[in-house]
PDB file of C-alpha atoms in Angstrom:
ATOM      1  CA  MET E   1      32.723 -71.483  29.670  1.00  0.00           C
ATOM      2  CA  THR E   2      33.072 -70.019  26.220  1.00  0.00           C
ATOM      3  CA  GLY E   3      36.623 -69.200  25.195  1.00  0.00           C
ATOM      4  CA  LEU E   4      37.974 -66.212  23.309  1.00  0.00           C
ATOM      5  CA  ALA E   5      38.302 -68.185  20.088  1.00  0.00           C
ATOM      6  CA  ASP E   6      34.621 -69.184  20.292  1.00  0.00           C
ATOM      7  CA  VAL E   7      33.535 -65.595  20.896  1.00  0.00           C
ATOM      8  CA  LEU E   8      35.555 -64.303  17.950  1.00  0.00           C
ATOM      9  CA  ARG E   9      34.306 -67.077  15.674  1.00  0.00           C
ATOM     10  CA  GLY E  10      30.764 -66.112  16.680  1.00  0.00           C
ATOM     11  CA  LEU E  11      31.402 -62.466  15.846  1.00  0.00           C
ATOM     12  CA  ALA E  12      33.037 -63.345  12.523  1.00  0.00           C
ATOM     13  CA  ALA E  13      30.059 -65.556  11.643  1.00  0.00           C
ATOM     14  CA  ARG E  14      27.563 -62.707  12.023  1.00  0.00           C
ATOM     15  CA  ASP E  15      25.805 -61.557   8.885  1.00  0.00           C
ATOM     16  CA  GLY E  16      27.966 -58.988   7.121  1.00  0.00           C
ATOM     17  CA  VAL E  17      31.071 -59.479   9.269  1.00  0.00           C
ATOM     18  CA  GLN E  18      34.274 -60.492   7.511  1.00  0.00           C
ATOM     19  CA  GLY E  19      36.581 -60.857  10.468  1.00  0.00           C
ATOM     20  CA  ALA E  20      37.381 -59.991  14.059  1.00  0.00           C
ATOM     21  CA  VAL E  21      40.680 -59.465  15.862  1.00  0.00           C
ATOM     22  CA  LEU E  22      41.233 -59.166  19.586  1.00  0.00           C
ATOM     23  CA  LEU E  23      44.386 -57.120  20.017  1.00  0.00           C
ATOM     24  CA  SER E  24      46.569 -55.841  22.795  1.00  0.00           C
ATOM     25  CA  GLY E  25      47.047 -52.144  23.379  1.00  0.00           C
ATOM     26  CA  GLU E  26      50.571 -52.631  22.041  1.00  0.00           C
ATOM     27  CA  GLY E  27      49.218 -53.828  18.692  1.00  0.00           C
ATOM     28  CA  LEU E  28      49.716 -57.576  18.962  1.00  0.00           C
ATOM     29  CA  PRO E  29      46.961 -59.959  17.872  1.00  0.00           C
ATOM     30  CA  ILE E  30      45.688 -62.052  20.786  1.00  0.00           C
ATOM     31  CA  GLU E  31      43.073 -64.042  18.860  1.00  0.00           C
ATOM     32  CA  HIS E  32      41.353 -63.684  15.494  1.00  0.00           C
ATOM     33  CA  ALA E  33      38.679 -65.225  13.306  1.00  0.00           C
ATOM     34  CA  GLY E  34      37.482 -64.683   9.772  1.00  0.00           C
ATOM     35  CA  SER E  35      39.091 -64.747   6.394  1.00  0.00           C
ATOM     36  CA  ALA E  36      39.293 -61.233   5.005  1.00  0.00           C
ATOM     37  CA  LEU E  37      42.055 -59.882   7.217  1.00  0.00           C
ATOM     38  CA  GLU E  38      45.712 -59.983   8.089  1.00  0.00           C
ATOM     39  CA  PRO E  39      45.598 -60.105  11.900  1.00  0.00           C
ATOM     40  CA  GLU E  40      49.098 -58.712  12.473  1.00  0.00           C
ATOM     41  CA  THR E  41      48.500 -55.714  10.224  1.00  0.00           C
ATOM     42  CA  VAL E  42      45.008 -55.009  11.558  1.00  0.00           C
ATOM     43  CA  ALA E  43      46.192 -55.314  15.169  1.00  0.00           C
ATOM     44  CA  ALA E  44      49.183 -53.013  14.753  1.00  0.00           C
ATOM     45  CA  LEU E  45      47.288 -50.287  12.918  1.00  0.00           C
ATOM     46  CA  ALA E  46      44.153 -50.524  15.061  1.00  0.00           C
ATOM     47  CA  ALA E  47      46.182 -50.089  18.248  1.00  0.00           C
ATOM     48  CA  THR E  48      47.904 -47.030  16.807  1.00  0.00           C
ATOM     49  CA  LEU E  49      44.560 -45.561  15.776  1.00  0.00           C
ATOM     50  CA  ALA E  50      43.080 -46.244  19.220  1.00  0.00           C
ATOM     51  CA  GLN E  51      46.014 -44.470  20.876  1.00  0.00           C
ATOM     52  CA  TYR E  52      45.599 -41.347  18.736  1.00  0.00           C
ATOM     53  CA  ALA E  53      41.815 -41.359  19.007  1.00  0.00           C
ATOM     54  CA  ALA E  54      42.144 -41.591  22.796  1.00  0.00           C
ATOM     55  CA  ARG E  55      44.460 -38.567  22.757  1.00  0.00           C
ATOM     56  CA  LEU E  56      41.933 -36.649  20.663  1.00  0.00           C
ATOM     57  CA  GLY E  57      39.204 -37.411  23.190  1.00  0.00           C
ATOM     58  CA  GLU E  58      41.387 -36.330  26.074  1.00  0.00           C
ATOM     59  CA  GLY E  59      42.433 -33.122  24.309  1.00  0.00           C
ATOM     60  CA  ALA E  60      38.836 -32.305  23.419  1.00  0.00           C
ATOM     61  CA  GLY E  61      37.609 -33.053  26.925  1.00  0.00           C
ATOM     62  CA  ARG E  62      35.533 -36.060  25.845  1.00  0.00           C
ATOM     63  CA  GLY E  63      36.920 -38.541  28.370  1.00  0.00           C
ATOM     64  CA  GLU E  64      37.999 -42.123  27.850  1.00  0.00           C
ATOM     65  CA  LEU E  65      37.572 -43.732  24.434  1.00  0.00           C
ATOM     66  CA  SER E  66      35.264 -46.758  24.443  1.00  0.00           C
ATOM     67  CA  GLY E  67      34.814 -47.340  20.727  1.00  0.00           C
ATOM     68  CA  VAL E  68      34.948 -45.950  17.224  1.00  0.00           C
ATOM     69  CA  VAL E  69      33.367 -46.729  13.848  1.00  0.00           C
ATOM     70  CA  LEU E  70      35.351 -46.004  10.702  1.00  0.00           C
ATOM     71  CA  GLU E  71      33.575 -45.952   7.341  1.00  0.00           C
ATOM     72  CA  TYR E  72      35.618 -47.087   4.352  1.00  0.00           C
ATOM     73  CA  ALA E  73      34.717 -47.741   0.710  1.00  0.00           C
ATOM     74  CA  ARG E  74      35.058 -51.494   1.268  1.00  0.00           C
ATOM     75  CA  GLY E  75      33.145 -51.576   4.540  1.00  0.00           C
ATOM     76  CA  PRO E  76      33.242 -50.303   8.106  1.00  0.00           C
ATOM     77  CA  VAL E  77      35.739 -51.137  10.809  1.00  0.00           C
ATOM     78  CA  VAL E  78      34.550 -51.112  14.415  1.00  0.00           C
ATOM     79  CA  LEU E  79      37.007 -50.730  17.281  1.00  0.00           C
ATOM     80  CA  SER E  80      35.670 -51.474  20.736  1.00  0.00           C
ATOM     81  CA  ARG E  81      37.490 -51.529  24.058  1.00  0.00           C
ATOM     82  CA  ALA E  82      37.851 -55.018  25.494  1.00  0.00           C
ATOM     83  CA  GLY E  83      39.266 -54.723  28.970  1.00  0.00           C
ATOM     84  CA  ALA E  84      41.674 -52.178  30.384  1.00  0.00           C
ATOM     85  CA  SER E  85      44.018 -51.919  27.396  1.00  0.00           C
ATOM     86  CA  ASP E  86      42.885 -54.480  24.800  1.00  0.00           C
ATOM     87  CA  TRP E  87      40.697 -53.773  21.775  1.00  0.00           C
ATOM     88  CA  LEU E  88      38.375 -55.663  19.488  1.00  0.00           C
ATOM     89  CA  ALA E  89      38.515 -54.806  15.768  1.00  0.00           C
ATOM     90  CA  ILE E  90      35.644 -56.005  13.578  1.00  0.00           C
ATOM     91  CA  LEU E  91      35.675 -55.680   9.796  1.00  0.00           C
ATOM     92  CA  ALA E  92      32.308 -55.665   8.019  1.00  0.00           C
ATOM     93  CA  ARG E  93      31.124 -55.718   4.428  1.00  0.00           C
ATOM     94  CA  PRO E  94      29.874 -52.541   2.736  1.00  0.00           C
ATOM     95  CA  GLY E  95      26.221 -51.810   3.451  1.00  0.00           C
ATOM     96  CA  THR E  96      26.127 -53.943   6.595  1.00  0.00           C
ATOM     97  CA  ASP E  97      23.793 -52.695   9.307  1.00  0.00           C
ATOM     98  CA  ILE E  98      26.234 -52.558  12.205  1.00  0.00           C
ATOM     99  CA  GLY E  99      23.659 -51.185  14.661  1.00  0.00           C
ATOM    100  CA  PRO E 100      22.881 -54.593  16.197  1.00  0.00           C
ATOM    101  CA  LEU E 101      26.610 -55.344  16.429  1.00  0.00           C
ATOM    102  CA  LEU E 102      27.288 -52.069  18.253  1.00  0.00           C
ATOM    103  CA  TYR E 103      24.411 -52.785  20.629  1.00  0.00           C
ATOM    104  CA  ASP E 104      25.750 -56.262  21.398  1.00  0.00           C
ATOM    105  CA  LEU E 105      29.258 -54.919  21.963  1.00  0.00           C
ATOM    106  CA  ARG E 106      27.922 -52.414  24.497  1.00  0.00           C
ATOM    107  CA  GLN E 107      25.799 -55.015  26.248  1.00  0.00           C
ATOM    108  CA  HIS E 108      28.323 -57.856  26.260  1.00  0.00           C
ATOM    109  CA  GLY E 109      31.601 -55.942  26.369  1.00  0.00           C
ATOM    110  CA  PRO E 110      32.111 -56.579  30.101  1.00  0.00           C
ATOM    111  CA  ALA E 111      31.642 -60.333  29.591  1.00  0.00           C
ATOM    112  CA  LEU E 112      34.244 -60.291  26.803  1.00  0.00           C
ATOM    113  CA  ALA E 113      36.640 -58.365  29.025  1.00  0.00           C
ATOM    114  CA  GLY E 114      36.098 -61.017  31.682  1.00  0.00           C
ATOM    115  CA  LEU E 115      37.521 -63.653  29.331  1.00  0.00           C
ATOM    116  CA  LEU E 116      40.838 -61.833  29.089  1.00  0.00           C
TER     117      LEU E 116
END
């Protein structure tokens, strides 16, 4: 069976991806791969963002948050739910087509959650 570290290394090795962090809902890094990130910082801030974004969805009647894409000058950040309370943060390079990544996260998200 493939482990979490293998899955994250595979995500980080994708074309245009700089790094990936699996984080707890409390903001602690569980596993990470890639070079262009500080896992503790990314995990803490991503968890805080996910909490506020979830509140926005609830307040606006949108339901449970499953993922979010943030566009920044130095590339997008994708947050995707991984299990009941954990999240996956993926940092990509500017101009990266993240469509295939988002598709794969939707299709294989349950398998990733099963590794937790």
